[in-house]
Amino acid sequence: MSGNLKARRRVAILKTIFETLGLDSERVHLEWISASEGKKFADTVKKITEETKQQGPNPIAKQWSL
Amino acid sequence: MASHKWIKFPAENRDAVVKELLKSLLEKGVVSGVVAPSTLPSGASAAQSLITDPAMIDQLNPFAPVMAVSTAKILSQMTRIKPMTKKVAVLLRPCELRATIELTKLKQANLENLLLISMDCAGAFSVKTYASLVQEGEDPMGLEAKLFGGEEDPLLRPVCQGCEWSVPENCDIVIAKHGLGADQYGCIALTDQGDEALGVVGNGEAWEGGEEARNTAVQKWNEAKIAKRDAQFAELKEKVSGIDNLLKIYAMCINCHNCMTVCPICFCKECFFNSAVFEFESDRFMDWSGAKGGLRLPTDTLLFHIGRMNHMSTSCVACGMCQDACPNEVPVAQIFKMVGYNTQKRFDYVAGRSLDEPVLLTQFREDELHEIGGE
């Protein structure tokens, strides 16, 4: 059972790339939630929704020339 | 390692000394082949070649400051399916050596039966620049002497200008410049295998007590390179930072994927970005365009570049081959190098530095990266 640990490295690498390129690394999020942690799942989704609303739409979504 | 050979010789004899060494190794059967750059028939370029006939050693141009194809890629081609069964001497630049080490760790190359000879590297020119220098009658060796003297050359490949890993470490023999005067070069054996190989041409003139002078010179050289690198990073960071700048800098990309094709580290037989994942039904294109009113075609130009950074930047040795291969001079290598520097630094890793450091993406630990989340 190590996929979560490997994924955390991947996320760290992706965030580092975003930081280097001046992109918003806060839009990448990692959370470990097991199947039995229903409340944690709900709370996390609420938190992310809240944060995303505050951040507003990603300006990259409007770019046609990506 | 004081017990290994340190020899020195006049600078103008460098090519002759190295050719004599390679020729003797072949003639005496110490090696069965030599991989080293030869001048191509045009005279204006040099390419790696596998020489088995000692008589053909004369055509070598061992220090031509140009890299057509990364030697790491060549060694992967030669040793991936089966390691060399006969000993072969390989002359390669430090970035090619690091890429070879990285590929070995990725199980894409095998160091068995290779005698690795590398050099203090002053940098290389792109194939195009090298050809025009030769055609204009410039002496690339003269340019090299100036570079070792501390002069900068804006024609040098940009990643070479700020290369902080231009002194080789994991090889058998180093053709050395640092620590010697302008009129001398040296050979240093770093391993027993290297020591024996140097022995075939006799002991030469001993380079006595060279270690201290060399360490000081290497340190000074590296400091200057690191300062240059940092200045390059600062300038580049301004240029690429943010989505608007990124789109400007990759605007000239024509999705040829040359950068990926020539990359020694990008070893996948089928690149993810050429796979079925990126084949879409017609409606998808209409949907994407519909969401924004328009869509650049082909799609996913920036995604390709950032995706490649995500897949490979932790193994990037900053050899710069990608930038040489870009038809539109997008500074892909400089961006990749800066990103790779940061992703590697996060894990205190340097691509190709050591066979003992496992590649980053095969490793994971519980006690790390708590700031990222999880647990």
Coordinates of C-alpha atoms in Angstrom, one line a residue:
Chain A
M1 CA 0.0 0.0 0.0
S2 CA 2.2 2.8 -1.2
G3 CA 0.3 4.5 -3.9
N4 CA -0.7 7.4 -1.6
L5 CA 3.0 8.0 -0.8
K6 CA 4.0 7.9 -4.4
A7 CA 1.2 10.3 -5.3
R8 CA 2.3 12.7 -2.6
R9 CA 5.7 12.9 -4.3
R10 CA 4.0 13.5 -7.6
V11 CA 1.9 16.3 -6.1
A12 CA 5.0 17.9 -4.5
I13 CA 6.7 17.8 -7.9
L14 CA 3.7 19.3 -9.6
K15 CA 3.3 22.1 -7.0
T16 CA 7.1 22.8 -7.4
I17 CA 6.7 23.1 -11.2
F18 CA 3.7 25.5 -10.7
E19 CA 5.6 27.6 -8.2
T20 CA 8.6 27.8 -10.6
L21 CA 6.4 28.9 -13.5
G22 CA 4.4 31.4 -11.5
L23 CA 1.1 29.4 -11.6
D24 CA -1.2 29.0 -8.7
S25 CA 0.0 25.9 -6.8
E26 CA -2.9 26.3 -4.3
R27 CA -5.2 24.9 -7.0
V28 CA -3.5 21.5 -6.6
H29 CA -4.8 19.8 -3.5
L30 CA -4.0 16.4 -1.9
E31 CA -6.0 14.8 0.9
W32 CA -6.0 11.2 2.1
I33 CA -9.5 10.0 3.0
S34 CA -10.4 6.4 3.7
A35 CA -13.7 4.8 2.7
S36 CA -14.8 5.0 6.3
E37 CA -14.1 8.7 6.8
G38 CA -17.4 10.1 5.5
K39 CA -17.3 13.2 7.7
K40 CA -13.7 14.0 6.7
F41 CA -14.7 13.6 3.1
A42 CA -17.7 16.0 3.4
D43 CA -15.7 18.5 5.4
T44 CA -12.8 18.5 2.9
V45 CA -15.2 19.0 0.0
K46 CA -16.9 21.9 1.8
K47 CA -13.5 23.4 2.5
I48 CA -12.2 23.1 -1.0
T49 CA -15.5 24.5 -2.4
E50 CA -15.2 27.4 -0.1
E51 CA -11.6 28.1 -1.0
T52 CA -12.3 27.7 -4.7
K53 CA -15.2 30.2 -4.5
Q54 CA -12.8 32.7 -2.8
Q55 CA -10.2 32.1 -5.5
G56 CA -12.7 32.7 -8.2
P57 CA -12.7 31.2 -11.7
N58 CA -9.3 30.0 -12.9
P59 CA -8.1 32.7 -15.4
I60 CA -6.5 29.9 -17.4
A61 CA -9.9 28.4 -18.2
K62 CA -10.6 31.4 -20.5
Q63 CA -7.3 31.1 -22.5
W64 CA -8.0 29.7 -26.0
S65 CA -4.3 29.3 -26.9
L66 CA -3.1 26.8 -24.3
Chain B
M1 CA 42.9 9.2 -4.9
A2 CA 46.6 9.6 -4.6
S3 CA 47.2 6.0 -5.6
H4 CA 45.8 6.6 -9.1
K5 CA 47.6 8.1 -12.0
W6 CA 47.8 11.9 -12.5
I7 CA 49.7 12.8 -15.6
K8 CA 50.0 16.1 -17.5
F9 CA 51.1 17.1 -21.0
P10 CA 51.3 20.3 -23.1
A11 CA 47.9 21.7 -24.2
E12 CA 48.7 21.4 -27.9
N13 CA 49.2 17.7 -27.5
R14 CA 45.8 17.0 -26.0
D15 CA 44.2 15.5 -29.1
A16 CA 47.3 13.5 -29.9
V17 CA 47.7 12.1 -26.3
V18 CA 44.1 11.0 -26.1
K19 CA 44.2 9.5 -29.6
E20 CA 47.4 7.6 -28.7
L21 CA 45.7 6.4 -25.6
L22 CA 42.6 5.2 -27.4
K23 CA 44.7 3.6 -30.2
S24 CA 46.9 1.8 -27.8
L25 CA 43.9 0.5 -25.9
L26 CA 42.5 -0.9 -29.1
E27 CA 45.9 -2.3 -30.4
K28 CA 46.7 -4.0 -27.1
G29 CA 43.2 -5.5 -26.9
V30 CA 42.4 -3.7 -23.6
V31 CA 39.2 -2.5 -25.4
S32 CA 37.6 -3.9 -28.5
G33 CA 35.9 -0.6 -29.5
V34 CA 36.1 3.1 -28.9
V35 CA 33.1 5.4 -28.9
A36 CA 34.3 9.0 -29.5
P37 CA 33.4 11.9 -31.8
S38 CA 34.7 11.8 -35.4
T39 CA 34.8 14.7 -37.8
L40 CA 32.1 14.2 -40.4
P41 CA 32.9 14.4 -44.2
S42 CA 31.6 18.0 -44.3
G43 CA 34.3 19.0 -41.9
A44 CA 31.8 21.3 -40.2
S45 CA 30.4 18.8 -37.7
A46 CA 31.4 15.9 -35.5
A47 CA 29.3 12.9 -34.5
Q48 CA 29.8 10.0 -32.1
S49 CA 31.3 7.0 -33.8
L50 CA 32.2 3.4 -32.8
I51 CA 35.7 2.7 -33.9
T52 CA 37.1 -0.8 -34.0
D53 CA 40.0 -0.4 -36.4
P54 CA 43.0 1.4 -34.7
A55 CA 43.8 3.0 -38.1
M56 CA 40.6 4.9 -37.9
I57 CA 41.4 6.5 -34.6
D58 CA 43.1 9.3 -36.6
Q59 CA 39.8 10.6 -37.8
L60 CA 38.6 11.3 -34.3
N61 CA 37.9 14.8 -33.2
P62 CA 37.7 13.9 -29.5
F63 CA 37.0 17.4 -28.1
A64 CA 35.0 19.0 -30.9
P65 CA 32.8 21.3 -28.8
V66 CA 29.5 20.1 -30.3
M67 CA 27.0 17.5 -29.3
A68 CA 24.9 16.2 -32.2
V69 CA 23.1 13.4 -30.3
S70 CA 23.5 12.7 -26.6
T71 CA 26.0 9.9 -26.0
A72 CA 23.7 8.7 -23.2
K73 CA 21.0 8.0 -25.8
I74 CA 23.6 6.2 -27.9
L75 CA 24.8 4.1 -25.0
S76 CA 21.2 3.2 -24.1
Q77 CA 20.7 2.1 -27.7
M78 CA 23.8 -0.1 -27.5
T79 CA 23.4 -1.6 -24.1
R80 CA 19.7 -1.7 -23.1
I81 CA 18.9 -5.1 -24.6
K82 CA 22.2 -6.6 -23.8
P83 CA 25.2 -5.2 -21.9
M84 CA 28.5 -4.9 -23.9
T85 CA 30.2 -8.3 -24.0
K86 CA 33.5 -6.7 -25.0
K87 CA 35.1 -3.8 -23.4
V88 CA 34.5 -0.4 -25.1
A89 CA 36.0 2.9 -24.2
V90 CA 33.6 5.8 -24.4
L91 CA 34.5 9.5 -24.5
L92 CA 31.7 11.7 -23.4
R93 CA 30.9 15.1 -21.8
P94 CA 29.9 15.4 -18.2
C95 CA 26.2 16.0 -19.0
E96 CA 26.2 12.9 -21.2
L97 CA 27.8 10.9 -18.4
R98 CA 25.2 12.1 -15.9
A99 CA 22.4 11.2 -18.3
T100 CA 24.0 7.7 -18.8
I101 CA 24.1 7.2 -15.0
E102 CA 20.5 8.3 -14.8
L103 CA 19.5 6.0 -17.6
T104 CA 21.4 3.1 -15.9
K105 CA 19.3 3.7 -12.7
L106 CA 16.2 3.7 -14.9
K107 CA 17.3 0.4 -16.3
Q108 CA 17.7 1.8 -19.8
A109 CA 21.5 1.5 -20.1
N110 CA 24.1 -0.8 -18.6
L111 CA 27.6 0.3 -17.6
E112 CA 29.1 -3.2 -17.8
N113 CA 32.3 -3.4 -19.9
L114 CA 32.4 0.3 -20.5
L115 CA 35.5 2.4 -19.8
L116 CA 34.1 5.9 -19.3
I117 CA 36.4 8.8 -20.2
S118 CA 35.0 12.2 -19.6
M119 CA 36.5 15.7 -19.5
D120 CA 36.5 19.1 -17.8
C121 CA 33.9 20.7 -20.1
A122 CA 34.0 24.3 -21.2
G123 CA 30.7 23.9 -22.9
A124 CA 29.5 23.1 -26.4
F125 CA 28.0 24.9 -29.4
S126 CA 24.8 23.9 -31.1
V127 CA 25.4 21.9 -34.3
K128 CA 24.3 25.0 -36.3
T129 CA 26.6 27.4 -34.5
Y130 CA 29.6 25.0 -34.6
A131 CA 29.2 24.6 -38.4
S132 CA 29.1 28.3 -39.0
L133 CA 32.1 28.8 -36.7
V134 CA 34.1 26.2 -38.6
Q135 CA 33.0 27.7 -42.0
E136 CA 34.0 31.2 -40.8
G137 CA 37.5 29.7 -40.0
E138 CA 37.2 30.1 -36.3
D139 CA 39.2 27.6 -34.2
P140 CA 36.8 25.9 -31.8
M141 CA 39.8 24.9 -29.7
G142 CA 40.9 28.5 -29.4
L143 CA 37.4 29.4 -28.2
E144 CA 37.7 26.6 -25.6
A145 CA 40.9 28.0 -24.3
K146 CA 39.2 31.4 -23.8
L147 CA 36.3 29.8 -22.0
F148 CA 38.7 28.0 -19.6
G149 CA 40.4 31.3 -19.1
G150 CA 37.1 32.6 -17.6
E151 CA 35.8 34.5 -20.6
E152 CA 32.1 34.2 -21.5
D153 CA 30.9 33.4 -25.0
P154 CA 27.3 34.3 -25.8
L155 CA 27.4 31.8 -28.7
L156 CA 27.8 28.9 -26.3
R157 CA 24.6 26.9 -25.7
P158 CA 22.8 28.8 -22.9
V159 CA 22.6 25.8 -20.5
C160 CA 26.4 25.3 -21.0
Q161 CA 27.0 28.9 -20.0
G162 CA 25.5 28.3 -16.6
C163 CA 26.4 24.6 -16.2
E164 CA 27.4 23.9 -12.6
W165 CA 28.1 20.2 -13.3
S166 CA 30.8 20.6 -15.9
V167 CA 33.5 18.7 -14.0
P168 CA 32.9 14.9 -14.3
E169 CA 32.8 12.6 -11.3
N170 CA 31.5 9.1 -12.0
C171 CA 33.9 8.0 -14.7
D172 CA 37.2 6.1 -15.0
I173 CA 39.3 8.8 -16.5
V174 CA 39.1 12.6 -16.6
I175 CA 40.8 14.6 -19.3
A176 CA 41.5 17.5 -16.9
K177 CA 42.0 21.2 -17.4
H178 CA 41.3 22.7 -14.0
G179 CA 44.3 23.1 -11.8
L180 CA 46.8 23.3 -14.7
G181 CA 48.1 26.3 -16.5
A182 CA 46.7 27.5 -19.8
D183 CA 49.5 25.6 -21.6
Q184 CA 48.7 22.2 -20.1
Y185 CA 46.2 19.4 -19.9
G186 CA 46.1 16.3 -17.7
C187 CA 44.7 12.8 -17.4
I188 CA 43.4 11.7 -14.0
A189 CA 42.4 8.1 -13.3
L190 CA 39.5 7.9 -10.8
T191 CA 39.2 4.1 -10.7
D192 CA 41.4 1.0 -10.9
Q193 CA 40.1 0.3 -14.4
G194 CA 41.0 3.9 -15.4
D195 CA 44.4 3.5 -13.8
E196 CA 45.2 0.3 -15.8
A197 CA 44.0 1.9 -19.0
L198 CA 46.2 4.9 -18.6
G199 CA 49.1 2.5 -17.9
V200 CA 49.1 1.2 -21.5
V201 CA 50.7 4.4 -22.7
G202 CA 53.4 4.5 -20.1
N203 CA 53.4 6.8 -17.1
G204 CA 53.7 10.1 -18.9
E205 CA 54.9 13.2 -17.0
A206 CA 53.5 12.8 -13.5
W207 CA 51.2 15.6 -12.3
E208 CA 52.6 15.8 -8.8
G209 CA 50.6 17.2 -5.9
G210 CA 47.9 18.4 -8.4
E211 CA 45.0 17.6 -6.1
E212 CA 45.0 20.8 -4.1
A213 CA 45.4 23.1 -7.1
R214 CA 42.7 21.2 -8.9
N215 CA 40.2 21.4 -6.0
T216 CA 40.7 25.1 -5.7
A217 CA 40.4 25.6 -9.5
V218 CA 37.3 23.5 -9.7
Q219 CA 35.7 25.3 -6.8
K220 CA 36.4 28.7 -8.5
W221 CA 35.1 27.4 -11.8
N222 CA 31.9 26.0 -10.2
E223 CA 31.3 29.2 -8.3
A224 CA 31.4 31.3 -11.5
K225 CA 29.1 28.8 -13.2
I226 CA 26.6 28.9 -10.3
A227 CA 26.6 32.7 -10.3
K228 CA 25.9 32.6 -14.1
R229 CA 23.2 30.0 -13.6
D230 CA 21.5 32.1 -10.9
A231 CA 21.6 35.2 -13.1
Q232 CA 20.0 33.1 -15.9
F233 CA 17.3 31.7 -13.6
A234 CA 16.4 35.2 -12.4
E235 CA 16.1 36.6 -15.9
L236 CA 14.2 33.5 -17.1
K237 CA 11.8 33.6 -14.1
E238 CA 10.7 37.1 -15.2
K239 CA 10.1 35.9 -18.7
V240 CA 8.1 32.8 -18.0
S241 CA 6.3 33.6 -14.9
G242 CA 2.5 33.4 -15.1
I243 CA 0.1 32.1 -17.7
D244 CA 0.3 35.1 -20.0
N245 CA 4.1 34.9 -20.2
L246 CA 4.1 31.1 -20.6
L247 CA 1.7 31.3 -23.5
K248 CA 4.0 33.9 -25.1
I249 CA 7.1 31.9 -24.6
Y250 CA 5.5 28.7 -26.0
A251 CA 3.7 30.6 -28.8
M252 CA 6.3 29.4 -31.3
C253 CA 6.0 25.8 -30.4
I254 CA 4.7 23.7 -33.3
N255 CA 4.1 20.5 -31.4
C256 CA 6.8 18.6 -33.3
H257 CA 7.9 16.9 -30.0
N258 CA 11.5 17.2 -31.2
C259 CA 12.5 18.2 -27.6
M260 CA 11.1 14.9 -26.3
T261 CA 12.5 12.8 -29.1
V262 CA 16.1 14.0 -28.6
C263 CA 15.9 14.0 -24.8
P264 CA 18.3 11.3 -23.4
I265 CA 16.1 10.9 -20.3
C266 CA 12.7 10.6 -22.1
F267 CA 13.0 6.9 -22.8
C268 CA 9.4 5.8 -23.1
K269 CA 8.8 3.8 -26.2
E270 CA 5.5 5.5 -26.6
C271 CA 5.2 8.9 -25.1
F272 CA 2.0 9.5 -23.1
F273 CA 1.4 12.6 -25.2
N274 CA 1.4 10.5 -28.4
S275 CA -0.8 7.8 -26.9
A276 CA -4.5 7.1 -27.3
V277 CA -5.2 9.2 -24.3
F278 CA -4.8 12.2 -26.6
E279 CA -7.1 10.9 -29.3
F280 CA -10.5 12.5 -29.0
E281 CA -13.9 12.3 -30.7
S282 CA -14.9 15.2 -32.8
D283 CA -17.5 16.4 -30.3
R284 CA -14.8 17.0 -27.7
F285 CA -13.1 19.6 -29.9
M286 CA -16.4 21.4 -30.4
D287 CA -17.1 21.3 -26.7
W288 CA -13.7 22.7 -25.8
S289 CA -14.0 25.5 -28.3
G290 CA -17.6 26.2 -27.3
A291 CA -16.5 26.8 -23.7
K292 CA -14.1 29.5 -24.7
G293 CA -15.4 30.6 -28.2
G294 CA -12.1 29.3 -29.8
L295 CA -9.4 26.8 -29.4
R296 CA -5.7 26.6 -30.4
L297 CA -5.0 23.6 -32.6
P298 CA -3.5 21.2 -32.3
T299 CA -4.6 21.2 -28.6
D300 CA -2.6 20.8 -25.4
T301 CA 0.7 22.6 -26.4
L302 CA 1.3 23.9 -22.9
L303 CA 0.1 20.7 -21.3
F304 CA 2.7 18.8 -23.3
H305 CA 5.5 20.9 -21.9
I306 CA 4.3 21.0 -18.3
G307 CA 3.4 17.3 -18.5
R308 CA 6.9 16.5 -19.7
M309 CA 8.3 18.5 -16.8
N310 CA 6.1 16.5 -14.4
H311 CA 7.2 13.2 -15.9
M312 CA 10.9 13.9 -16.4
S313 CA 12.2 17.0 -14.7
T314 CA 13.4 15.0 -11.7
S315 CA 15.8 13.2 -14.0
C316 CA 16.8 16.2 -16.2
V317 CA 20.6 16.6 -16.4
A318 CA 20.3 20.0 -18.2
C319 CA 22.2 18.8 -21.3
G320 CA 20.3 21.2 -23.5
M321 CA 19.7 18.8 -26.4
C322 CA 16.0 19.7 -26.4
Q323 CA 16.7 23.4 -27.1
D324 CA 19.2 22.5 -29.9
A325 CA 16.4 20.4 -31.5
C326 CA 13.7 23.1 -31.3
P327 CA 13.1 24.5 -34.8
N328 CA 11.8 27.8 -33.4
E329 CA 14.3 28.4 -30.7
V330 CA 11.9 28.2 -27.8
P331 CA 14.2 28.2 -24.7
V332 CA 12.9 24.7 -23.7
A333 CA 16.1 23.6 -22.1
Q334 CA 16.5 26.6 -20.0
I335 CA 13.0 26.3 -18.6
F336 CA 13.4 22.6 -18.1
K337 CA 16.6 23.1 -16.3
M338 CA 15.2 25.7 -14.0
V339 CA 12.2 23.5 -13.2
G340 CA 14.4 20.4 -12.8
Y341 CA 16.7 22.3 -10.5
N342 CA 13.7 23.1 -8.2
T343 CA 12.0 19.7 -8.3
Q344 CA 15.3 17.9 -7.7
K345 CA 16.3 20.3 -4.9
R346 CA 13.1 19.6 -3.1
F347 CA 14.3 16.0 -2.6
D348 CA 18.0 16.9 -2.3
Y349 CA 18.6 14.9 -5.5
V350 CA 20.8 15.7 -8.5
A351 CA 20.1 13.7 -11.7
G352 CA 23.0 11.5 -12.6
R353 CA 25.1 12.5 -9.6
S354 CA 25.4 9.0 -8.2
L355 CA 24.4 5.5 -8.9
D356 CA 23.6 5.1 -5.2
E357 CA 20.8 7.7 -5.2
P358 CA 17.7 6.0 -6.4
V359 CA 15.6 7.9 -9.0
L360 CA 13.0 10.0 -7.3
L361 CA 9.8 8.6 -8.7
T362 CA 10.6 5.0 -7.6
Q363 CA 11.0 6.1 -4.0
F364 CA 8.5 7.2 -1.4
R365 CA 8.6 7.7 2.3
E366 CA 6.1 8.1 5.1
D367 CA 8.2 10.7 6.9
E368 CA 8.4 13.4 4.2
L369 CA 6.4 16.1 2.6
H370 CA 4.0 16.7 5.4
E371 CA 3.4 20.2 4.2
I372 CA 1.8 18.8 1.0
G373 CA -0.9 17.0 2.9
G374 CA -2.1 13.5 3.4
E375 CA -2.2 11.4 6.6

